[in-house]
């Protein structure tokens, strides 16, 4: 049998709920059955989280990924030089903003070097990024930049609903300006490829959501459906992809949840994530498509309002770890392109229990 994949779990914002949900997830036996987890973060913050939760968990600091796992201890690789000694739970701090990026970069470098087989990210604070002078609005954009990915998308994967937004972390006004036929086509193609090659669905059915109420009602409420979205659907159909739309936004998510579609291509971030989070609660996973490495994440934020209270649920992080392990076990270590060649996501046949 192959050794369990080594999966790096980045701590996220040290002042958020990341440290506590990581420790909660690592006390679950199913994690240790499928992978060798390695926390990339700050040992001191992890110890504070353990004290907060009343858990006596030995924490071992490593300088490189472990070769085997021991469920009786948590291994952590110090991923930042920031001094986080006096940070407070639930408080913005530029040091936390910088540290959360350092953790991610450390894990990305290990993944590209083949030292780990997947990475799972705890939530980061986007205002913290700005305070630290980091020129990225979120995880997805920095991961694409650091791995050289040209086409990428974010899939929120749940048990009943999968959503791929075309535009990501920007204002609604900016999202409407950025929406394009080619952007819709690329997001749908990445979704189709992931569903077919990672999730083992032979003929994925994609619903392409409209933008306006009633999908524009034949131009009464806007022309984006006819001008931007429908041309993308026709291009996808010409490629042999089963794409349907533009679909009425207030109906399409229920249709997908009822099993009529395998994923919904949403036009902007909140259009897709509001119904998904309402339906899936804390069980959805953020899966980045188009990268040469495997990356999953929670589908929630830093939850400053409950950080340090011990109340945060580890459900989404647990699901993210389990999905990353399945991908790593089935796909194996991604094959990286030679220097100068464009990076493509390495994919292989996938199959999940129905």
PDB file of N, CA, C and O in Angstrom, residues 217-245:
ATOM      1  N   UNK A 217     -35.299  38.251 -18.445  1.00  0.00           N
ATOM      2  CA  UNK A 217     -36.653  38.268 -19.032  1.00  0.00           C
ATOM      3  C   UNK A 217     -36.623  38.824 -20.449  1.00  0.00           C
ATOM      4  O   UNK A 217     -37.287  39.792 -20.793  1.00  0.00           O
ATOM      5  N   UNK A 218     -35.758  38.181 -21.280  1.00  0.00           N
ATOM      6  CA  UNK A 218     -35.635  38.552 -22.700  1.00  0.00           C
ATOM      7  C   UNK A 218     -35.315  40.035 -22.890  1.00  0.00           C
ATOM      8  O   UNK A 218     -35.849  40.699 -23.776  1.00  0.00           O
ATOM      9  N   UNK A 219     -34.443  40.544 -22.046  1.00  0.00           N
ATOM     10  CA  UNK A 219     -33.973  41.913 -22.201  1.00  0.00           C
ATOM     11  C   UNK A 219     -34.719  42.955 -21.409  1.00  0.00           C
ATOM     12  O   UNK A 219     -34.308  44.123 -21.372  1.00  0.00           O
ATOM     13  N   UNK A 220     -35.802  42.569 -20.714  1.00  0.00           N
ATOM     14  CA  UNK A 220     -36.568  43.550 -19.946  1.00  0.00           C
ATOM     15  C   UNK A 220     -35.783  44.061 -18.746  1.00  0.00           C
ATOM     16  O   UNK A 220     -35.931  45.214 -18.340  1.00  0.00           O
ATOM     17  N   UNK A 221     -34.942  43.199 -18.163  1.00  0.00           N
ATOM     18  CA  UNK A 221     -34.224  43.563 -16.949  1.00  0.00           C
ATOM     19  C   UNK A 221     -32.709  43.602 -17.152  1.00  0.00           C
ATOM     20  O   UNK A 221     -31.943  43.488 -16.191  1.00  0.00           O
ATOM     21  N   UNK A 222     -32.270  43.735 -18.370  1.00  0.00           N
ATOM     22  CA  UNK A 222     -30.839  43.769 -18.656  1.00  0.00           C
ATOM     23  C   UNK A 222     -30.505  42.909 -19.852  1.00  0.00           C
ATOM     24  O   UNK A 222     -31.222  41.951 -20.166  1.00  0.00           O
ATOM     25  N   UNK A 223     -29.397  43.240 -20.515  1.00  0.00           N
ATOM     26  CA  UNK A 223     -29.044  42.508 -21.740  1.00  0.00           C
ATOM     27  C   UNK A 223     -27.820  41.617 -21.577  1.00  0.00           C
ATOM     28  O   UNK A 223     -27.317  41.051 -22.547  1.00  0.00           O
ATOM     29  N   UNK A 224     -27.294  41.484 -20.353  1.00  0.00           N
ATOM     30  CA  UNK A 224     -26.077  40.687 -20.153  1.00  0.00           C
ATOM     31  C   UNK A 224     -26.275  39.224 -20.539  1.00  0.00           C
ATOM     32  O   UNK A 224     -25.334  38.576 -21.009  1.00  0.00           O
ATOM     33  N   UNK A 225     -27.479  38.705 -20.328  1.00  0.00           N
ATOM     34  CA  UNK A 225     -27.739  37.303 -20.692  1.00  0.00           C
ATOM     35  C   UNK A 225     -27.535  37.074 -22.178  1.00  0.00           C
ATOM     36  O   UNK A 225     -26.841  36.138 -22.590  1.00  0.00           O
ATOM     37  N   UNK A 226     -28.132  37.915 -23.000  1.00  0.00           N
ATOM     38  CA  UNK A 226     -28.025  37.747 -24.457  1.00  0.00           C
ATOM     39  C   UNK A 226     -26.655  38.163 -24.970  1.00  0.00           C
ATOM     40  O   UNK A 226     -26.117  37.548 -25.895  1.00  0.00           O
ATOM     41  N   UNK A 227     -26.085  39.177 -24.354  1.00  0.00           N
ATOM     42  CA  UNK A 227     -24.848  39.765 -24.881  1.00  0.00           C
ATOM     43  C   UNK A 227     -23.590  39.038 -24.410  1.00  0.00           C
ATOM     44  O   UNK A 227     -22.609  38.943 -25.153  1.00  0.00           O
ATOM     45  N   UNK A 228     -23.605  38.503 -23.173  1.00  0.00           N
ATOM     46  CA  UNK A 228     -22.391  37.940 -22.597  1.00  0.00           C
ATOM     47  C   UNK A 228     -22.521  36.453 -22.284  1.00  0.00           C
ATOM     48  O   UNK A 228     -21.648  35.654 -22.638  1.00  0.00           O
ATOM     49  N   UNK A 229     -23.628  36.073 -21.621  1.00  0.00           N
ATOM     50  CA  UNK A 229     -23.719  34.716 -21.084  1.00  0.00           C
ATOM     51  C   UNK A 229     -24.093  33.688 -22.142  1.00  0.00           C
ATOM     52  O   UNK A 229     -23.460  32.632 -22.252  1.00  0.00           O
ATOM     53  N   UNK A 230     -25.121  33.976 -22.948  1.00  0.00           N
ATOM     54  CA  UNK A 230     -25.555  33.017 -23.963  1.00  0.00           C
ATOM     55  C   UNK A 230     -24.441  32.665 -24.953  1.00  0.00           C
ATOM     56  O   UNK A 230     -24.275  31.483 -25.300  1.00  0.00           O
ATOM     57  N   UNK A 231     -23.645  33.629 -25.430  1.00  0.00           N
ATOM     58  CA  UNK A 231     -22.530  33.258 -26.323  1.00  0.00           C
ATOM     59  C   UNK A 231     -21.558  32.271 -25.679  1.00  0.00           C
ATOM     60  O   UNK A 231     -21.021  31.387 -26.358  1.00  0.00           O
ATOM     61  N   UNK A 232     -21.326  32.396 -24.370  1.00  0.00           N
ATOM     62  CA  UNK A 232     -20.439  31.453 -23.670  1.00  0.00           C
ATOM     63  C   UNK A 232     -21.046  30.060 -23.659  1.00  0.00           C
ATOM     64  O   UNK A 232     -20.348  29.058 -23.875  1.00  0.00           O
ATOM     65  N   UNK A 233     -22.353  29.979 -23.397  1.00  0.00           N
ATOM     66  CA  UNK A 233     -23.029  28.681 -23.388  1.00  0.00           C
ATOM     67  C   UNK A 233     -22.923  28.017 -24.752  1.00  0.00           C
ATOM     68  O   UNK A 233     -22.653  26.805 -24.860  1.00  0.00           O
ATOM     69  N   UNK A 234     -23.098  28.790 -25.799  1.00  0.00           N
ATOM     70  CA  UNK A 234     -23.024  28.229 -27.155  1.00  0.00           C
ATOM     71  C   UNK A 234     -21.609  27.733 -27.471  1.00  0.00           C
ATOM     72  O   UNK A 234     -21.437  26.691 -28.129  1.00  0.00           O
ATOM     73  N   UNK A 235     -20.598  28.453 -27.019  1.00  0.00           N
ATOM     74  CA  UNK A 235     -19.215  28.010 -27.235  1.00  0.00           C
ATOM     75  C   UNK A 235     -18.949  26.701 -26.494  1.00  0.00           C
ATOM     76  O   UNK A 235     -18.283  25.803 -27.012  1.00  0.00           O
ATOM     77  N   UNK A 236     -19.472  26.582 -25.280  1.00  0.00           N
ATOM     78  CA  UNK A 236     -19.292  25.359 -24.503  1.00  0.00           C
ATOM     79  C   UNK A 236     -19.997  24.182 -25.173  1.00  0.00           C
ATOM     80  O   UNK A 236     -19.445  23.073 -25.251  1.00  0.00           O
ATOM     81  N   UNK A 237     -21.196  24.423 -25.662  1.00  0.00           N
ATOM     82  CA  UNK A 237     -21.936  23.369 -26.362  1.00  0.00           C
ATOM     83  C   UNK A 237     -21.171  22.900 -27.595  1.00  0.00           C
ATOM     84  O   UNK A 237     -21.132  21.702 -27.899  1.00  0.00           O
ATOM     85  N   UNK A 238     -20.529  23.837 -28.289  1.00  0.00           N
ATOM     86  CA  UNK A 238     -19.765  23.486 -29.493  1.00  0.00           C
ATOM     87  C   UNK A 238     -18.553  22.626 -29.150  1.00  0.00           C
ATOM     88  O   UNK A 238     -18.064  21.878 -30.001  1.00  0.00           O
ATOM     89  N   UNK A 239     -18.068  22.693 -27.898  1.00  0.00           N
ATOM     90  CA  UNK A 239     -16.947  21.872 -27.454  1.00  0.00           C
ATOM     91  C   UNK A 239     -17.403  20.511 -26.943  1.00  0.00           C
ATOM     92  O   UNK A 239     -16.580  19.693 -26.532  1.00  0.00           O
ATOM     93  N   UNK A 240     -18.702  20.276 -26.932  1.00  0.00           N
ATOM     94  CA  UNK A 240     -19.217  19.005 -26.439  1.00  0.00           C
ATOM     95  C   UNK A 240     -19.501  18.994 -24.951  1.00  0.00           C
ATOM     96  O   UNK A 240     -19.716  17.929 -24.366  1.00  0.00           O
ATOM     97  N   UNK A 241     -19.496  20.171 -24.312  1.00  0.00           N
ATOM     98  CA  UNK A 241     -19.788  20.271 -22.887  1.00  0.00           C
ATOM     99  C   UNK A 241     -21.277  20.513 -22.708  1.00  0.00           C
ATOM    100  O   UNK A 241     -21.869  21.373 -23.360  1.00  0.00           O
ATOM    101  N   UNK A 242     -21.878  19.756 -21.803  1.00  0.00           N
ATOM    102  CA  UNK A 242     -23.298  19.925 -21.523  1.00  0.00           C
ATOM    103  C   UNK A 242     -23.491  21.136 -20.609  1.00  0.00           C
ATOM    104  O   UNK A 242     -23.407  21.027 -19.394  1.00  0.00           O
ATOM    105  N   UNK A 243     -23.732  22.277 -21.225  1.00  0.00           N
ATOM    106  CA  UNK A 243     -23.941  23.522 -20.490  1.00  0.00           C
ATOM    107  C   UNK A 243     -25.341  24.039 -20.821  1.00  0.00           C
ATOM    108  O   UNK A 243     -25.741  24.067 -21.981  1.00  0.00           O
ATOM    109  N   UNK A 244     -26.048  24.471 -19.791  1.00  0.00           N
ATOM    110  CA  UNK A 244     -27.427  24.916 -19.956  1.00  0.00           C
ATOM    111  C   UNK A 244     -27.568  26.310 -19.365  1.00  0.00           C
ATOM    112  O   UNK A 244     -27.154  26.572 -18.239  1.00  0.00           O
ATOM    113  N   UNK A 245     -28.192  27.219 -20.143  1.00  0.00           N
ATOM    114  CA  UNK A 245     -28.385  28.551 -19.621  1.00  0.00           C
ATOM    115  C   UNK A 245     -28.519  29.578 -20.726  1.00  0.00           C
ATOM    116  O   UNK A 245     -28.513  29.224 -21.914  1.00  0.00           O
TER     117      UNK A 245
END
